[in-house]
Structure formats: structure tokens, C-alpha cells
PDB file of C-alpha atoms in Angstrom:
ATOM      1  CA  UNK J 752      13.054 -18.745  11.996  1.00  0.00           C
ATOM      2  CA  UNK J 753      16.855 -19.342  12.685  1.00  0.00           C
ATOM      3  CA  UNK J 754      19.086 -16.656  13.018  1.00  0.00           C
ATOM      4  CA  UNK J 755      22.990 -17.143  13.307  1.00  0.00           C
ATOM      5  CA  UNK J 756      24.228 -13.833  14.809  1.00  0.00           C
ATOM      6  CA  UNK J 757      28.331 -13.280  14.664  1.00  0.00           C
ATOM      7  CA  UNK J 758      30.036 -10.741  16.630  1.00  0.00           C
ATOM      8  CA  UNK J 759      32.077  -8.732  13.660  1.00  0.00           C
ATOM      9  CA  UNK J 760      34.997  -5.905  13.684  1.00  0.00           C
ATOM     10  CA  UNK J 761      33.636  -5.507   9.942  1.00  0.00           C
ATOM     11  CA  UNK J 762      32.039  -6.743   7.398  1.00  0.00           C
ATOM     12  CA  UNK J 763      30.616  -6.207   4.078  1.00  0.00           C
ATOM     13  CA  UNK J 764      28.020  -8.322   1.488  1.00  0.00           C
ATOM     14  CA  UNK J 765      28.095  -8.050  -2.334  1.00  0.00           C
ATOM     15  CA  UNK J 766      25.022  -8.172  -4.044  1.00  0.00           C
ATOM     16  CA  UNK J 767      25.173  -9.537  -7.645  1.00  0.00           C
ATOM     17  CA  UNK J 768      28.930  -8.334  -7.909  1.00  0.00           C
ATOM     18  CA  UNK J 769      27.694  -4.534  -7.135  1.00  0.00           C
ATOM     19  CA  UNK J 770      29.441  -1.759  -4.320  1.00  0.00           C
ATOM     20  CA  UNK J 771      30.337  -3.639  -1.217  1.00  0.00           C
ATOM     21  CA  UNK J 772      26.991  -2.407   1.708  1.00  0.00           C
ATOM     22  CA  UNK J 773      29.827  -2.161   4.775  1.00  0.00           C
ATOM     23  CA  UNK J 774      29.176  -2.417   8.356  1.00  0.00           C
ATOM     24  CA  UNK J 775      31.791  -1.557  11.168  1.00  0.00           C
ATOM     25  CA  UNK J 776      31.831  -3.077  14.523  1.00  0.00           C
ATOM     26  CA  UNK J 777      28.580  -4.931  15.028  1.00  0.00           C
ATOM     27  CA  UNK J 778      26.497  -8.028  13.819  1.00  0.00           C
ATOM     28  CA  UNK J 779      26.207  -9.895  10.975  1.00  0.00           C
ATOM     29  CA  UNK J 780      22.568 -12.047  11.029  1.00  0.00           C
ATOM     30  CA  UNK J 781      22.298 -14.494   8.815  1.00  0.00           C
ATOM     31  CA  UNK J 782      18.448 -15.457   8.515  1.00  0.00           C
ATOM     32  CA  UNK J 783      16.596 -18.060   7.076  1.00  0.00           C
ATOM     33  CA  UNK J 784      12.518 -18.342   7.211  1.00  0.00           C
ATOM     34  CA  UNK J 785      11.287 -22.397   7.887  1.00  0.00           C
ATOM     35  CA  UNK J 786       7.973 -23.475   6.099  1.00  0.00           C
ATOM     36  CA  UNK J 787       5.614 -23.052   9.017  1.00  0.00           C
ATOM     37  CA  UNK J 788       6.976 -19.725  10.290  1.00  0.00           C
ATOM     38  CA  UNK J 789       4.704 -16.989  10.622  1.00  0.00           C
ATOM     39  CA  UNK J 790       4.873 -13.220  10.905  1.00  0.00           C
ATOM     40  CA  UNK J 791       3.862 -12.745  14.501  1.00  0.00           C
ATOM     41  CA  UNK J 792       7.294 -14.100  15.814  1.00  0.00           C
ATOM     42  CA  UNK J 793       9.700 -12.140  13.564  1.00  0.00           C
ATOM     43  CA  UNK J 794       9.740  -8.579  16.403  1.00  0.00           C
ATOM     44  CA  UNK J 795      10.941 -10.829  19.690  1.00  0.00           C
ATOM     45  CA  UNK J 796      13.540 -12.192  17.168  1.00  0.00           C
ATOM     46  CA  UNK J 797      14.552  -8.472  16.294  1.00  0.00           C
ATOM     47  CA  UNK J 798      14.296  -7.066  19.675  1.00  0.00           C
ATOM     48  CA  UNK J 799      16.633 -10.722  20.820  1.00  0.00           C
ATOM     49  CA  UNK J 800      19.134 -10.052  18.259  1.00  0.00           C
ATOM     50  CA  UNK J 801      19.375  -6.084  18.638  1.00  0.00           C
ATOM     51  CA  UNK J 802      19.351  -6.305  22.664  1.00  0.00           C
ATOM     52  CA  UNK J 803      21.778 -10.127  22.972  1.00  0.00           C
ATOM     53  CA  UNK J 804      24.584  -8.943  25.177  1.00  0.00           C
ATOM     54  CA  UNK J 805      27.587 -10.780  23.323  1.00  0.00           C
ATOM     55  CA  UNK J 806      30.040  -7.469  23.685  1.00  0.00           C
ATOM     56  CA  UNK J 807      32.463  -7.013  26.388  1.00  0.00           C
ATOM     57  CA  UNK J 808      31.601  -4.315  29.380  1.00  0.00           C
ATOM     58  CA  UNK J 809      34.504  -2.897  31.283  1.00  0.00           C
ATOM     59  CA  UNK J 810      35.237  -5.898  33.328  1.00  0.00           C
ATOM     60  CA  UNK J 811      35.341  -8.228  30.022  1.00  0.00           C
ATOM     61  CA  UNK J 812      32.338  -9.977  30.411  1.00  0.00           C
ATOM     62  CA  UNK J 813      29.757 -10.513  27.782  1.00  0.00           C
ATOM     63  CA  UNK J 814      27.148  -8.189  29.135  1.00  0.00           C
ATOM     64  CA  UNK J 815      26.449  -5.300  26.394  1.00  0.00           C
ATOM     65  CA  UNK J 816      24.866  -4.910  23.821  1.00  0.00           C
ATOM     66  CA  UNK J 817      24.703  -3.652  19.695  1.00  0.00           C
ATOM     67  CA  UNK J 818      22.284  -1.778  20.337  1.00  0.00           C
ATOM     68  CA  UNK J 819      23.599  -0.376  23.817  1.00  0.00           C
ATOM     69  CA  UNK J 820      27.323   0.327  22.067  1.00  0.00           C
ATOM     70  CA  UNK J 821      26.150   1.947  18.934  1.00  0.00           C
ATOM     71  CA  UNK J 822      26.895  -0.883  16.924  1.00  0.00           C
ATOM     72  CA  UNK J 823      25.682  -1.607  13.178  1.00  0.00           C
ATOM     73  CA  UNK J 824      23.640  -4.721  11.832  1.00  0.00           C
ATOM     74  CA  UNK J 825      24.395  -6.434   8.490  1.00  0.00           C
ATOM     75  CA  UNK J 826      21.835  -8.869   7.545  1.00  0.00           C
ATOM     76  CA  UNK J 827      21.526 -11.288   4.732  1.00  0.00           C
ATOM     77  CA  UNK J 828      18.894 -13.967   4.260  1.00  0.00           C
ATOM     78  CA  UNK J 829      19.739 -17.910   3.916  1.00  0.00           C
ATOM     79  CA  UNK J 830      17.493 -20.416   2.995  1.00  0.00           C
ATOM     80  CA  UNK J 831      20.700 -22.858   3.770  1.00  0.00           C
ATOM     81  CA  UNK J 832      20.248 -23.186   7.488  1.00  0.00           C
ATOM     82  CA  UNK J 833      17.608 -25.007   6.865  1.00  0.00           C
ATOM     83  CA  UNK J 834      19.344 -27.733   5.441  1.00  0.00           C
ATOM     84  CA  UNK J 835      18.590 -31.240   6.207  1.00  0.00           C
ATOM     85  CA  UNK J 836      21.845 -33.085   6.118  1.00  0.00           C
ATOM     86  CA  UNK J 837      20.017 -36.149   7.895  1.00  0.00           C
ATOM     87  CA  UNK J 838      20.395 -38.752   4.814  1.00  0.00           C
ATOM     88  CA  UNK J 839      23.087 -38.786   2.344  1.00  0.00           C
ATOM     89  CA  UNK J 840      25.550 -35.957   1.647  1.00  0.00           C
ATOM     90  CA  UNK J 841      23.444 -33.901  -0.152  1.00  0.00           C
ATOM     91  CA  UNK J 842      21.666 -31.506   1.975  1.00  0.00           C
ATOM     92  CA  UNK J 843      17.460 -31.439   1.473  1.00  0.00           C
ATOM     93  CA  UNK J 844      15.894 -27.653   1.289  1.00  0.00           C
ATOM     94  CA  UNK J 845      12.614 -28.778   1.982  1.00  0.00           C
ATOM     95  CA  UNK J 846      11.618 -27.046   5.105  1.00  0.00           C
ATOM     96  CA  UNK J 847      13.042 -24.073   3.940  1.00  0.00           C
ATOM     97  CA  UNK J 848       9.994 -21.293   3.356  1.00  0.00           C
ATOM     98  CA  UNK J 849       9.292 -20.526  -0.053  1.00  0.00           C
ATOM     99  CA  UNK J 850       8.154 -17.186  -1.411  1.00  0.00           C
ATOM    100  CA  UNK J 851       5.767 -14.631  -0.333  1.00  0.00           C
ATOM    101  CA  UNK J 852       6.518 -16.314   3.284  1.00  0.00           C
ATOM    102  CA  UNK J 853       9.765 -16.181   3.075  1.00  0.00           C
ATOM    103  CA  UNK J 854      10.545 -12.791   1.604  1.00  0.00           C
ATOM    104  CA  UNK J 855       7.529 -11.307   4.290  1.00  0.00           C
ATOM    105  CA  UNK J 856       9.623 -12.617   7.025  1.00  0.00           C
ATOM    106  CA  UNK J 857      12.939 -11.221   5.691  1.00  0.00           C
ATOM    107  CA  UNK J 858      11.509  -8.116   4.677  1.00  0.00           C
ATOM    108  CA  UNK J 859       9.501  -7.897   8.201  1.00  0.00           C
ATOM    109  CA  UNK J 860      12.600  -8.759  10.417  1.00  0.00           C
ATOM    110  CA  UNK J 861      14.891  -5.960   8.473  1.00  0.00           C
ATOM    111  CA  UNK J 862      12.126  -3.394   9.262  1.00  0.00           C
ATOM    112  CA  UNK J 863      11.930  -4.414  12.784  1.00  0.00           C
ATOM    113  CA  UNK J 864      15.470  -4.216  13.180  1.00  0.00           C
ATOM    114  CA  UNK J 865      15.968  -0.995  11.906  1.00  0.00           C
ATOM    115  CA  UNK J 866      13.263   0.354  14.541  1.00  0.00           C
ATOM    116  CA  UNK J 867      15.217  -1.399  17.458  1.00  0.00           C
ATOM    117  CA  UNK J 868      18.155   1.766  17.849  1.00  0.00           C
ATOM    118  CA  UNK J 869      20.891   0.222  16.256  1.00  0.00           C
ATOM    119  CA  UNK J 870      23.365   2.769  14.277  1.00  0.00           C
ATOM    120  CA  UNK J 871      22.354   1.576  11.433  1.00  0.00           C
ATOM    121  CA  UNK J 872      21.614  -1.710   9.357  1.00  0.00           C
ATOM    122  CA  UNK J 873      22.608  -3.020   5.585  1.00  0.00           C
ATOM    123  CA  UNK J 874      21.337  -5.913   4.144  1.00  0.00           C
ATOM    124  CA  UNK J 875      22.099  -8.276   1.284  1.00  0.00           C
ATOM    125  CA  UNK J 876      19.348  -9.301  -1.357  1.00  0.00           C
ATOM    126  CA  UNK J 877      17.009 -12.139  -0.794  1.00  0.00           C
ATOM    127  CA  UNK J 878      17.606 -14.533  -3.536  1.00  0.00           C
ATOM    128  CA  UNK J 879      20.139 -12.620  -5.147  1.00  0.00           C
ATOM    129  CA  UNK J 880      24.181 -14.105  -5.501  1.00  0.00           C
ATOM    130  CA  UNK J 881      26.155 -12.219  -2.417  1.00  0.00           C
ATOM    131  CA  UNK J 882      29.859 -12.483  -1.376  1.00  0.00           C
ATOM    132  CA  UNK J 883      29.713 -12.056   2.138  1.00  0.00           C
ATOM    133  CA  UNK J 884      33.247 -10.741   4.056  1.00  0.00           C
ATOM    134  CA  UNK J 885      33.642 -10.347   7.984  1.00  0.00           C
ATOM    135  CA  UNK J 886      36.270 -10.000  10.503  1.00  0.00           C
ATOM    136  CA  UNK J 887      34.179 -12.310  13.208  1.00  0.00           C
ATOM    137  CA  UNK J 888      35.566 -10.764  16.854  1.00  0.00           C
ATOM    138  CA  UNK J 889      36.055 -13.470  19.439  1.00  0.00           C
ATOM    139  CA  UNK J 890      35.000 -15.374  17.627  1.00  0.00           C
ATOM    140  CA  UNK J 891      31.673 -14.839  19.073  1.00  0.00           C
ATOM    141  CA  UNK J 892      28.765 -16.865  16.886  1.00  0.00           C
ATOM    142  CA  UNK J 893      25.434 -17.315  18.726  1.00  0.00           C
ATOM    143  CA  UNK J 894      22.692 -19.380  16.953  1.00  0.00           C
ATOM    144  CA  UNK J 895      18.994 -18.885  17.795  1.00  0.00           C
ATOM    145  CA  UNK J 896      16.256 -21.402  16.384  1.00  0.00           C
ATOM    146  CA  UNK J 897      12.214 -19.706  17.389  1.00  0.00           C
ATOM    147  CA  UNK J 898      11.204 -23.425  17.175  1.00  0.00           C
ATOM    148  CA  UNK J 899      13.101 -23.625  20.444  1.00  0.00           C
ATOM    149  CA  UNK J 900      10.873 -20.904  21.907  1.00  0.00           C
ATOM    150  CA  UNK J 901       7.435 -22.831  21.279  1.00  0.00           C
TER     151      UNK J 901
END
């Protein structure tokens, strides 16, 4: 799985044009599911993203976390970080996890997430069309591939 975690002031998805799903200061997680993921890795990637200290302490160093603050998670799936942009200039999907897989992992991360004591979490919908709006604070954008953990 890859996860690209911002550090937001706000921010808010759209789902098919409906009422904005808001977030205050927190993370936005953007989440795509590769081909040969599987379900056993999706709670360290929760428990990483809820506990990554990427907000300032007292001092100004990044050393607290969501989680830790009180903070709020938005997350919205996206097959798109899996494109391959390798050969030519039109990216490839391939790796990219179709469904059940892909929609288990999403659904299985956003559970997990919810359990790991965040204030609270709102998500886009996988496959749907979503505007996506944030105030990124830093800017602060921290990108974490589980490949890179086998």
C-alpha cells in the first residue's frame, strides 16, 4: 500500500458533487491498494499514520502526533499513486489493485484508523468522482510505500 499523508489546517472532499465531509486541523491520507497487497499489513499502516509525529511540540520540532493533539483524519482512496510513468507520457494503472482487494484494503484501513484515537475521521468514496480541498500546514507531505517495509 502507499499512503501520502499531508499535514492540513483544513480540508474537505466532495463526493459526487454532494455536502463537503470537513476535517479541521489534522491529516489528509491519500491511499491507494497495489496488486499484491494483502490485508495483514493494512493495521501497522494505520497505527504509522495515526501515531507519525509530523506536528510541532513546544520547542518547534516535529515530535507530536494526530493522534496525541486531538487531531482529525480525512481519507480518500487513489488508485493514481500507482501510476507507472516509466514509458511514454501516459501513466500505466496496472499495478494498481482491482476490486474486492482493493476496496477490502480501503475499507480495512478506514476501520483501523478510526480505532487508533484520533478525534475523528471522514472519508471520500472509493471509486466515486471527489473534489478534494486542503490548507496543507508547512507544507508538511510525508509519503510511505509498505513495499519499503518487506
Amino acid at each position: 500500500m502507499r499512503a501520502v499523508i499531508q499535514r492540513v489546517a483544513r480540508a474537505n472532499v466532495r463526493v459526487n458533487g454532494g455536502e463537503p465531509r470537513c476535517i479541521g486541523r489534522g491529516l489528509v491520507i491519500l491511499l491507494g491498494v497495489k496488486d499484491t497487497d494483502t490485508l495483514d499489513i493494512v493495521p501497522k499502516l494505520a497505527e504509522k499514520c495515526a501515531g507519525l509525529r509530523i506536528f510541532e511540540d513546544d520547542e518547534g520540532k516535529l515530535n507530536r502526533s494526530a493522534r496525541e493533539l486531538g487531531y482529525e483524519a480525512l481519507v480518500v482512496s487513489n488508485f493514481t499513486l500507482y501510476g507507472d510513468t516509466r514509458k511514454g507520457k501516459r501513466p500505466s494503472f496496472i499495478a494498481a489493485a482491482k476490486p474486492p482487494l482493493s476496496v477490502d484494503c480501503y475499507n480495512a484501513f478506514v476501520d483501523q484508523l478510526s480505532q487508533s484515537g484520533l478525534a475523528g475521521i471522514q472519508t471520500g468514496e472509493f471509486g466515486a468522482d471527489m473534489q478534494l480541498e486542503l490548507v496543507n500546514d508547512g507544507p508538511v507531505t510525508i509519503v510511505i510505500d509498505t513495499d519499503d517495509w518487506k
